[in-house]
Amino acid sequence: MGRISISANGRLFSRPLSTITLLGRHWSCDVRLDPSPIPMHWVEICWLDEQWAWRALSRAGDTVGVGQYLNPEWRRLDRGNRISLRGSVGVELTSDAPPTPYAIDLQSGDVLEGSPLEGVLAQHRDTNGPFEDGVVLIDGTRPLRLHLPEKALLQPERISLQDPNTTLKIFRRPPQGHLGADSGLIPIEGELARILIPYVEARLAEPNAGWLTRKEAYTRWLEAGGNPESRSHRLGWMRGRLRTRLARQGVAETRSLFENRRSGSWYGTRIGLDAEQLLLV
């Protein structure tokens, strides 16, 4: 499996990588870091196109790292490459192997994989049914969070974002909607639906454009009911979560859900579906 080495606050430790690994200070991060200068959501590391890639979600100007740009958001992360936040934390990729199933003990931090993991899963398989990435299993008295590679979770692809017959319908209140095609509907609910509202709104208003800067999208997201205590970089994190969720539900070409464009210091994002495929009510 992929693995990173982390040096923070005078301490050196190692962590495995799941398909998407989020580093930061927030409780929801896969790797939680201190001290407080570290952003709530700092860096995301992802298995992308059969290679590891990284992007800074916050304090990009203070985040130092190398790697070829794979697109305007993501840079390649090779073994031995280091990502650092000035004066706070350093992260180095020590294994560039693809993600594999593992579980982490939420109390001790120990990692289970291979035969020990299979033994735990065998005890829960009959009662839990298909396992999902991120589920917490109780093994005796210890809580274990299960991490599964994205490919292990995929259902047969039913909907493609490259199909012109695919449509996206979003309701403003409560935020919910669905992605649909002849093969069926996939529901989108809660915050994952709310993050779509600014981009669908902009694309419908300007069918041939619809580009939003992060500040513009953040303002519209707040107007749609987004949490004002969250910073604007949360939008990038939520877009990534939405793409991952749809991929796990059998949607193909999820990377085309959003498009990015850069011109000098200007950087914009828009939804990748045409206006004729969108409905906002």
PDB file of N, CA, C and O in Angstrom, residues 226-254:
ATOM      1  N   GLY A 226     -24.761  27.393   2.994  1.00  0.00           N
ATOM      2  CA  GLY A 226     -23.496  26.840   3.468  1.00  0.00           C
ATOM      3  C   GLY A 226     -23.097  27.393   4.826  1.00  0.00           C
ATOM      4  O   GLY A 226     -23.490  28.498   5.199  1.00  0.00           O
ATOM      5  N   ASN A 227     -22.306  26.645   5.549  1.00  0.00           N
ATOM      6  CA  ASN A 227     -21.891  27.020   6.906  1.00  0.00           C
ATOM      7  C   ASN A 227     -20.916  28.195   6.860  1.00  0.00           C
ATOM      8  O   ASN A 227     -19.812  28.056   6.333  1.00  0.00           O
ATOM      9  N   PRO A 228     -21.273  29.359   7.416  1.00  0.00           N
ATOM     10  CA  PRO A 228     -20.370  30.523   7.360  1.00  0.00           C
ATOM     11  C   PRO A 228     -19.092  30.330   8.175  1.00  0.00           C
ATOM     12  O   PRO A 228     -18.145  31.097   8.011  1.00  0.00           O
ATOM     13  N   GLU A 229     -19.037  29.320   9.035  1.00  0.00           N
ATOM     14  CA  GLU A 229     -17.824  29.051   9.799  1.00  0.00           C
ATOM     15  C   GLU A 229     -16.806  28.270   8.979  1.00  0.00           C
ATOM     16  O   GLU A 229     -15.655  28.132   9.387  1.00  0.00           O
ATOM     17  N   SER A 230     -17.217  27.730   7.824  1.00  0.00           N
ATOM     18  CA  SER A 230     -16.303  27.024   6.932  1.00  0.00           C
ATOM     19  C   SER A 230     -15.634  28.009   5.994  1.00  0.00           C
ATOM     20  O   SER A 230     -16.261  28.961   5.534  1.00  0.00           O
ATOM     21  N   ARG A 231     -14.378  27.787   5.706  1.00  0.00           N
ATOM     22  CA  ARG A 231     -13.647  28.658   4.782  1.00  0.00           C
ATOM     23  C   ARG A 231     -13.872  28.228   3.341  1.00  0.00           C
ATOM     24  O   ARG A 231     -14.369  27.136   3.072  1.00  0.00           O
ATOM     25  N   SER A 232     -13.446  29.071   2.433  1.00  0.00           N
ATOM     26  CA  SER A 232     -13.742  28.841   1.019  1.00  0.00           C
ATOM     27  C   SER A 232     -13.058  27.592   0.466  1.00  0.00           C
ATOM     28  O   SER A 232     -13.550  26.984  -0.489  1.00  0.00           O
ATOM     29  N   HIS A 233     -11.924  27.171   1.057  1.00  0.00           N
ATOM     30  CA  HIS A 233     -11.240  25.990   0.522  1.00  0.00           C
ATOM     31  C   HIS A 233     -12.051  24.716   0.709  1.00  0.00           C
ATOM     32  O   HIS A 233     -11.772  23.689   0.100  1.00  0.00           O
ATOM     33  N   ARG A 234     -13.080  24.765   1.568  1.00  0.00           N
ATOM     34  CA  ARG A 234     -13.944  23.598   1.764  1.00  0.00           C
ATOM     35  C   ARG A 234     -14.632  23.200   0.459  1.00  0.00           C
ATOM     36  O   ARG A 234     -14.937  22.018   0.243  1.00  0.00           O
ATOM     37  N   LEU A 235     -14.862  24.152  -0.434  1.00  0.00           N
ATOM     38  CA  LEU A 235     -15.554  23.838  -1.672  1.00  0.00           C
ATOM     39  C   LEU A 235     -14.766  22.840  -2.515  1.00  0.00           C
ATOM     40  O   LEU A 235     -15.332  21.912  -3.084  1.00  0.00           O
ATOM     41  N   GLY A 236     -13.439  23.030  -2.601  1.00  0.00           N
ATOM     42  CA  GLY A 236     -12.618  22.093  -3.353  1.00  0.00           C
ATOM     43  C   GLY A 236     -12.642  20.705  -2.746  1.00  0.00           C
ATOM     44  O   GLY A 236     -12.689  19.693  -3.464  1.00  0.00           O
ATOM     45  N   TRP A 237     -12.618  20.650  -1.437  1.00  0.00           N
ATOM     46  CA  TRP A 237     -12.675  19.370  -0.744  1.00  0.00           C
ATOM     47  C   TRP A 237     -14.007  18.670  -1.004  1.00  0.00           C
ATOM     48  O   TRP A 237     -14.049  17.464  -1.285  1.00  0.00           O
ATOM     49  N   MET A 238     -15.119  19.420  -0.969  1.00  0.00           N
ATOM     50  CA  MET A 238     -16.428  18.835  -1.196  1.00  0.00           C
ATOM     51  C   MET A 238     -16.605  18.387  -2.647  1.00  0.00           C
ATOM     52  O   MET A 238     -17.252  17.370  -2.912  1.00  0.00           O
ATOM     53  N   ARG A 239     -16.034  19.128  -3.591  1.00  0.00           N
ATOM     54  CA  ARG A 239     -16.115  18.684  -4.989  1.00  0.00           C
ATOM     55  C   ARG A 239     -15.426  17.341  -5.165  1.00  0.00           C
ATOM     56  O   ARG A 239     -15.922  16.454  -5.858  1.00  0.00           O
ATOM     57  N   GLY A 240     -14.271  17.193  -4.523  1.00  0.00           N
ATOM     58  CA  GLY A 240     -13.565  15.912  -4.588  1.00  0.00           C
ATOM     59  C   GLY A 240     -14.355  14.790  -3.941  1.00  0.00           C
ATOM     60  O   GLY A 240     -14.413  13.668  -4.450  1.00  0.00           O
ATOM     61  N   ARG A 241     -14.986  15.075  -2.795  1.00  0.00           N
ATOM     62  CA  ARG A 241     -15.792  14.064  -2.120  1.00  0.00           C
ATOM     63  C   ARG A 241     -16.984  13.639  -2.988  1.00  0.00           C
ATOM     64  O   ARG A 241     -17.344  12.456  -3.031  1.00  0.00           O
ATOM     65  N   LEU A 242     -17.586  14.606  -3.667  1.00  0.00           N
ATOM     66  CA  LEU A 242     -18.726  14.295  -4.520  1.00  0.00           C
ATOM     67  C   LEU A 242     -18.301  13.390  -5.672  1.00  0.00           C
ATOM     68  O   LEU A 242     -18.978  12.393  -5.984  1.00  0.00           O
ATOM     69  N   ARG A 243     -17.181  13.707  -6.310  1.00  0.00           N
ATOM     70  CA  ARG A 243     -16.708  12.859  -7.413  1.00  0.00           C
ATOM     71  C   ARG A 243     -16.437  11.436  -6.931  1.00  0.00           C
ATOM     72  O   ARG A 243     -16.777  10.460  -7.604  1.00  0.00           O
ATOM     73  N   THR A 244     -15.815  11.309  -5.756  1.00  0.00           N
ATOM     74  CA  THR A 244     -15.522   9.984  -5.212  1.00  0.00           C
ATOM     75  C   THR A 244     -16.804   9.225  -4.911  1.00  0.00           C
ATOM     76  O   THR A 244     -16.924   8.035  -5.212  1.00  0.00           O
ATOM     77  N   ARG A 245     -17.775   9.899  -4.300  1.00  0.00           N
ATOM     78  CA  ARG A 245     -19.039   9.245  -3.967  1.00  0.00           C
ATOM     79  C   ARG A 245     -19.746   8.735  -5.222  1.00  0.00           C
ATOM     80  O   ARG A 245     -20.257   7.605  -5.256  1.00  0.00           O
ATOM     81  N   LEU A 246     -19.778   9.564  -6.271  1.00  0.00           N
ATOM     82  CA  LEU A 246     -20.443   9.152  -7.500  1.00  0.00           C
ATOM     83  C   LEU A 246     -19.720   7.979  -8.157  1.00  0.00           C
ATOM     84  O   LEU A 246     -20.365   7.055  -8.678  1.00  0.00           O
ATOM     85  N   ALA A 247     -18.393   7.997  -8.118  1.00  0.00           N
ATOM     86  CA  ALA A 247     -17.632   6.887  -8.698  1.00  0.00           C
ATOM     87  C   ALA A 247     -17.945   5.581  -7.984  1.00  0.00           C
ATOM     88  O   ALA A 247     -18.070   4.524  -8.604  1.00  0.00           O
ATOM     89  N   ARG A 248     -18.100   5.655  -6.679  1.00  0.00           N
ATOM     90  CA  ARG A 248     -18.393   4.449  -5.910  1.00  0.00           C
ATOM     91  C   ARG A 248     -19.808   3.936  -6.159  1.00  0.00           C
ATOM     92  O   ARG A 248     -20.117   2.791  -5.868  1.00  0.00           O
ATOM     93  N   GLN A 249     -20.655   4.802  -6.709  1.00  0.00           N
ATOM     94  CA  GLN A 249     -22.019   4.402  -7.027  1.00  0.00           C
ATOM     95  C   GLN A 249     -22.168   3.991  -8.488  1.00  0.00           C
ATOM     96  O   GLN A 249     -23.278   3.783  -8.960  1.00  0.00           O
ATOM     97  N   GLY A 250     -21.039   3.859  -9.185  1.00  0.00           N
ATOM     98  CA  GLY A 250     -21.065   3.344 -10.540  1.00  0.00           C
ATOM     99  C   GLY A 250     -21.083   4.371 -11.640  1.00  0.00           C
ATOM    100  O   GLY A 250     -21.382   4.047 -12.787  1.00  0.00           O
ATOM    101  N   VAL A 251     -20.757   5.638 -11.335  1.00  0.00           N
ATOM    102  CA  VAL A 251     -20.730   6.687 -12.361  1.00  0.00           C
ATOM    103  C   VAL A 251     -19.354   6.711 -13.021  1.00  0.00           C
ATOM    104  O   VAL A 251     -18.328   6.703 -12.331  1.00  0.00           O
ATOM    105  N   ALA A 252     -19.334   6.750 -14.339  1.00  0.00           N
ATOM    106  CA  ALA A 252     -18.075   6.799 -15.092  1.00  0.00           C
ATOM    107  C   ALA A 252     -17.699   8.238 -15.415  1.00  0.00           C
ATOM    108  O   ALA A 252     -18.555   9.127 -15.466  1.00  0.00           O
ATOM    109  N   GLU A 253     -16.392   8.456 -15.627  1.00  0.00           N
ATOM    110  CA  GLU A 253     -15.860   9.763 -16.035  1.00  0.00           C
ATOM    111  C   GLU A 253     -16.171  10.854 -15.017  1.00  0.00           C
ATOM    112  O   GLU A 253     -16.493  12.000 -15.379  1.00  0.00           O
ATOM    113  N   THR A 254     -16.065  10.552 -13.722  1.00  0.00           N
ATOM    114  CA  THR A 254     -16.424  11.537 -12.702  1.00  0.00           C
ATOM    115  C   THR A 254     -15.481  12.733 -12.676  1.00  0.00           C
ATOM    116  O   THR A 254     -15.857  13.797 -12.171  1.00  0.00           O
TER     117      THR A 254
END
